[in-house]
Amino acid sequence: DVAVALTSVTKQYAHGVTALDDVTIGFAPGTFTAVMGPSGSGKSTMLQCAAGLDRPSAGQVVIDGRDLATLKDRELTLLRRDRIGFIFQSFNLLPSLTAEQNVGLPLRLAGRRPDRALIRQSLAAVGLAERGSHRPGELSGGQQQRVAIARALVTRPAVLFADEPTGALDANTSRQVLQLLRTLVDKHAQTIVMVTHDAVAASYADRVVFLADGRVYGELHDPSAELVA
Ligand code: ADP
Ligand code: ADP
């Protein structure tokens, strides 16, 4: 039972760079996985392939029971739009829109009515029910990242991918955002895959996968006990 499975995935870029080299890994529903490794080890490439944002050179990616190789570009775009959530280090909120409008964007992009109840539910899930009318500039960094998480969750994605979500936050704010991700897994069985270089961040996950030179070289199954927080 997997939300996302990579089987023997290899990704080669131009000029002979092998970013991923025969990676096989699965992400089970309702689990929180951290991906760690040195700069250039293939973490971002793995996230992009696992999220259907990039196609591997070889191997298989299955998201939500669907083999990406069998999907046309249009179908892949729809799968990404409707079943995948993505958050970034840099929040990527639109500064002129309110929190509610930012959270409603994925619904608009999907041609759906930006259902206010759904949007408010999403904002409440990240503890920002009272901030719906605020613009990003009126919110702290941690609050902005929580709006970005609410936006990624509004379509009820099968998997939430996070690329260094605490990279721009101070230690206290990072802990709040990580605790929120933990709660989404524990209370709502959200599947989360997070790239991080921070051992404290990784200690919030259920499992840590280590990459080096495009290969998986180790896993840790009880990171909160093993990684010094
Ligand atoms: P990480 O996220 O661990 O820093 P990346 O996945 O970004 O690693 O990169 C893995 C390798 O692939 C690196 O050698 C990087 O330079 C290379 N790479 C990443 N993206 C591209 C690209 N678009 N074109 C060519 N090489 C790339
Ligand atoms: P493209 O076809 O150009 O890749 P997308 O709409 O698929 O356009 O993605 C545009 C950007 O938005 C990508 O960088 C992707 O990582 C990001 N993205 C995709 N899904 C979501 C989401 N649910 N929430 C926030 N950002 C997303």
XYZ file of C-alpha atoms and ligand atoms in Angstrom:
283
model
C 0.000 0.000 0.000
C 1.817 3.108 -1.226
C 0.859 6.682 -2.029
C 3.957 7.133 -4.196
C 6.412 4.500 -5.401
C 9.638 4.950 -7.339
C 11.083 1.780 -8.869
C 14.602 1.760 -10.322
C 14.335 5.467 -11.127
C 17.268 7.021 -12.952
C 17.420 10.663 -13.979
C 20.105 11.894 -16.337
C 20.439 15.537 -17.257
C 22.308 16.909 -20.226
C 26.131 16.752 -20.126
C 26.063 13.297 -18.515
C 24.980 14.287 -15.006
C 23.267 11.317 -13.326
C 21.147 13.003 -10.643
C 19.325 9.801 -9.622
C 20.873 6.369 -10.055
C 18.516 3.374 -9.765
C 16.446 4.668 -6.832
C 13.705 2.412 -5.466
C 11.613 3.810 -2.634
C 7.984 3.975 -1.502
C 6.038 6.442 0.616
C 3.188 4.813 2.531
C -0.108 6.642 3.108
C -0.235 8.589 6.346
C 3.529 8.622 6.877
C 5.986 11.505 7.154
C 9.326 10.936 5.402
C 12.339 13.244 5.506
C 14.907 13.098 2.704
C 18.429 14.183 3.658
C 21.783 14.266 1.893
C 24.545 16.617 0.808
C 24.000 19.365 -1.736
C 23.863 17.850 -5.220
C 22.933 14.358 -3.971
C 19.659 14.342 -5.926
C 17.112 15.317 -3.255
C 15.286 17.937 -5.326
C 15.375 15.744 -8.413
C 13.834 12.883 -6.437
C 11.081 15.184 -5.142
C 10.387 16.506 -8.663
C 10.148 12.964 -10.081
C 8.039 11.696 -7.156
C 5.653 14.648 -7.560
C 5.271 14.171 -11.313
C 6.891 17.555 -11.996
C 9.666 15.878 -13.967
C 9.842 12.580 -15.866
C 12.638 10.101 -15.068
C 15.038 8.911 -17.782
C 14.361 5.308 -16.752
C 12.323 3.454 -14.159
C 8.756 3.759 -12.926
C 6.888 6.323 -10.808
C 3.434 5.411 -9.488
C 1.383 8.152 -7.807
C -1.948 7.316 -6.248
C -2.049 4.002 -8.143
C -1.252 5.530 -11.534
C 1.917 4.815 -13.508
C 3.090 8.193 -14.781
C 4.575 6.668 -17.937
C 1.063 5.729 -19.073
C -0.233 9.296 -18.691
C -0.341 11.913 -21.413
C 1.057 15.349 -20.502
C -2.466 16.674 -19.977
C -3.370 13.781 -17.647
C -0.136 14.275 -15.720
C -0.934 17.975 -15.293
C -4.374 17.085 -13.913
C -2.945 14.457 -11.556
C -0.443 16.998 -10.242
C -3.047 19.689 -9.903
C -5.638 17.561 -8.125
C -3.607 15.001 -6.156
C -0.279 16.644 -5.286
C 0.496 19.496 -2.910
C 3.828 21.281 -2.992
C 5.408 23.762 -0.591
C 8.709 25.569 -0.959
C 11.323 27.301 1.155
C 10.185 30.651 -0.275
C 6.408 30.294 0.440
C 5.528 31.562 -3.114
C 2.400 33.437 -2.011
C 0.982 36.183 -4.219
C 1.545 39.421 -2.260
C -1.505 41.297 -3.563
C -3.959 38.553 -2.588
C -5.370 37.870 0.888
C -4.649 34.607 2.675
C -8.088 33.311 1.647
C -7.514 34.267 -1.980
C -4.080 32.623 -1.975
C -5.523 29.438 -0.497
C -8.326 29.488 -3.096
C -5.914 29.683 -6.046
C -5.549 25.922 -6.656
C -9.360 25.665 -6.792
C -9.533 28.509 -9.340
C -6.739 26.894 -11.374
C -8.773 23.679 -11.363
C -11.765 25.602 -12.710
C -13.637 25.078 -9.444
C -15.563 27.636 -7.472
C -13.285 28.889 -4.679
C -15.531 27.349 -2.014
C -15.222 29.533 1.082
C -16.036 26.741 3.521
C -13.259 24.614 2.028
C -10.806 27.532 2.122
C -11.667 28.360 5.733
C -11.346 24.700 6.703
C -7.867 24.675 5.209
C -6.862 27.874 7.017
C -8.291 26.512 10.279
C -6.246 23.326 9.842
C -3.062 25.439 9.936
C -4.284 27.586 12.840
C -4.989 30.718 10.799
C -8.786 30.873 10.820
C -8.639 34.493 11.972
C -6.163 35.661 9.314
C -8.093 35.001 6.105
C -8.318 38.684 5.143
C -4.634 39.415 5.762
C -2.147 39.828 2.914
C 1.233 38.037 3.092
C 3.011 41.296 4.014
C 0.861 41.510 7.146
C 1.865 38.013 8.304
C 5.048 36.632 9.882
C 7.268 34.203 7.970
C 5.857 31.242 9.868
C 2.294 32.389 9.221
C 3.076 32.830 5.518
C 4.428 29.289 5.330
C 1.274 28.052 7.072
C -0.853 29.854 4.439
C 1.249 28.100 1.775
C 0.548 24.770 3.511
C -3.189 25.576 3.614
C -3.037 26.354 -0.117
C -1.302 23.047 -0.834
C -3.931 21.170 1.221
C -7.072 22.805 -0.180
C -7.380 20.204 -2.962
C -6.944 17.373 -0.406
C -3.816 16.024 -2.104
C -2.774 12.393 -1.737
C 0.736 13.604 -0.948
C 2.202 16.859 0.318
C 5.761 17.434 -0.920
C 7.902 19.971 0.908
C 11.276 21.226 -0.347
C 13.189 22.762 2.609
C 9.962 24.204 4.103
C 11.768 25.604 7.144
C 14.846 26.843 5.258
C 13.789 30.497 5.554
C 12.449 30.339 9.119
C 14.062 30.890 12.519
C 14.325 27.970 14.967
C 11.136 28.714 16.923
C 9.005 29.312 13.843
C 10.478 26.200 12.219
C 9.345 24.114 15.167
C 5.793 25.472 14.833
C 5.668 24.606 11.135
C 7.157 21.134 11.755
C 4.698 20.505 14.576
C 1.911 21.472 12.180
C 3.182 18.968 9.574
C 3.372 16.327 12.321
C -0.249 17.070 13.312
C -1.426 16.762 9.703
C 0.060 13.249 9.645
C -1.168 12.209 13.100
C -4.688 13.680 12.937
C -5.481 13.665 9.225
C -3.284 10.802 7.948
C -1.688 13.182 5.450
C 1.246 11.668 3.541
C 4.245 14.011 3.601
C 7.644 13.848 1.909
C 10.021 16.604 3.021
C 13.512 17.445 1.807
C 15.635 19.019 4.524
C 19.275 19.450 5.495
C 18.284 20.071 9.111
C 18.470 17.146 11.575
C 15.992 18.854 13.926
C 13.459 19.100 11.089
C 14.079 15.467 10.138
C 13.475 14.376 13.732
C 9.764 15.227 13.273
C 9.431 12.592 10.540
C 8.629 8.867 10.906
C 11.498 7.901 8.669
C 14.615 9.513 7.213
C 15.973 8.485 3.817
C 19.585 9.410 3.074
C 20.759 10.157 -0.462
C 24.332 10.458 -1.734
C 25.448 10.664 -5.369
C 21.917 9.956 -6.560
C 21.552 6.744 -4.566
C 19.710 5.779 -1.394
C 22.403 4.705 1.032
C 20.526 4.452 4.290
C 17.319 4.815 6.253
C 16.479 5.676 9.824
C 13.148 4.508 11.263
C 12.878 6.266 14.595
C 14.478 9.633 13.905
C 13.063 11.417 16.953
C 15.044 9.016 19.119
C 18.155 8.931 16.944
C 18.616 12.524 15.812
C 19.646 15.047 18.416
C 16.992 17.726 18.665
P 20.081 18.339 -4.220
O 18.640 18.712 -4.189
O 20.401 17.172 -3.330
O 20.994 19.492 -3.970
P 19.695 18.104 -7.088
O 18.639 17.112 -7.311
O 19.346 19.547 -7.178
O 20.421 17.809 -5.694
O 20.887 17.865 -8.129
C 21.477 16.570 -8.326
C 22.503 16.681 -9.450
O 21.848 16.981 -10.682
C 23.523 17.793 -9.240
O 24.778 17.356 -9.781
C 22.960 18.931 -10.067
O 23.986 19.809 -10.480
C 22.326 18.202 -11.220
N 21.170 18.925 -11.796
C 20.039 19.287 -11.134
N 19.174 19.902 -11.958
C 19.779 19.939 -13.187
C 19.396 20.424 -14.478
N 18.195 20.999 -14.681
N 20.286 20.275 -15.494
C 21.482 19.675 -15.306
N 21.897 19.182 -14.120
C 21.060 19.305 -13.073
P 3.997 23.560 -15.088
O 3.143 22.840 -16.088
O 4.661 24.784 -15.657
O 4.927 22.660 -14.341
P 2.284 23.618 -12.743
O 1.016 24.387 -12.551
O 2.182 22.165 -12.773
O 2.956 24.218 -14.063
O 3.295 24.016 -11.591
C 3.737 25.330 -11.428
C 4.493 25.410 -10.120
O 3.567 25.301 -9.034
C 5.502 24.289 -9.982
O 6.738 24.824 -9.600
C 4.917 23.389 -8.925
O 5.948 22.879 -8.086
C 3.984 24.285 -8.136
N 2.803 23.562 -7.645
C 2.230 22.478 -8.182
N 1.159 22.074 -7.449
C 1.041 22.943 -6.419
C 0.120 23.075 -5.307
N -0.885 22.208 -5.091
N 0.282 24.100 -4.458
C 1.300 24.982 -4.647
N 2.194 24.904 -5.651
C 2.083 23.908 -6.543
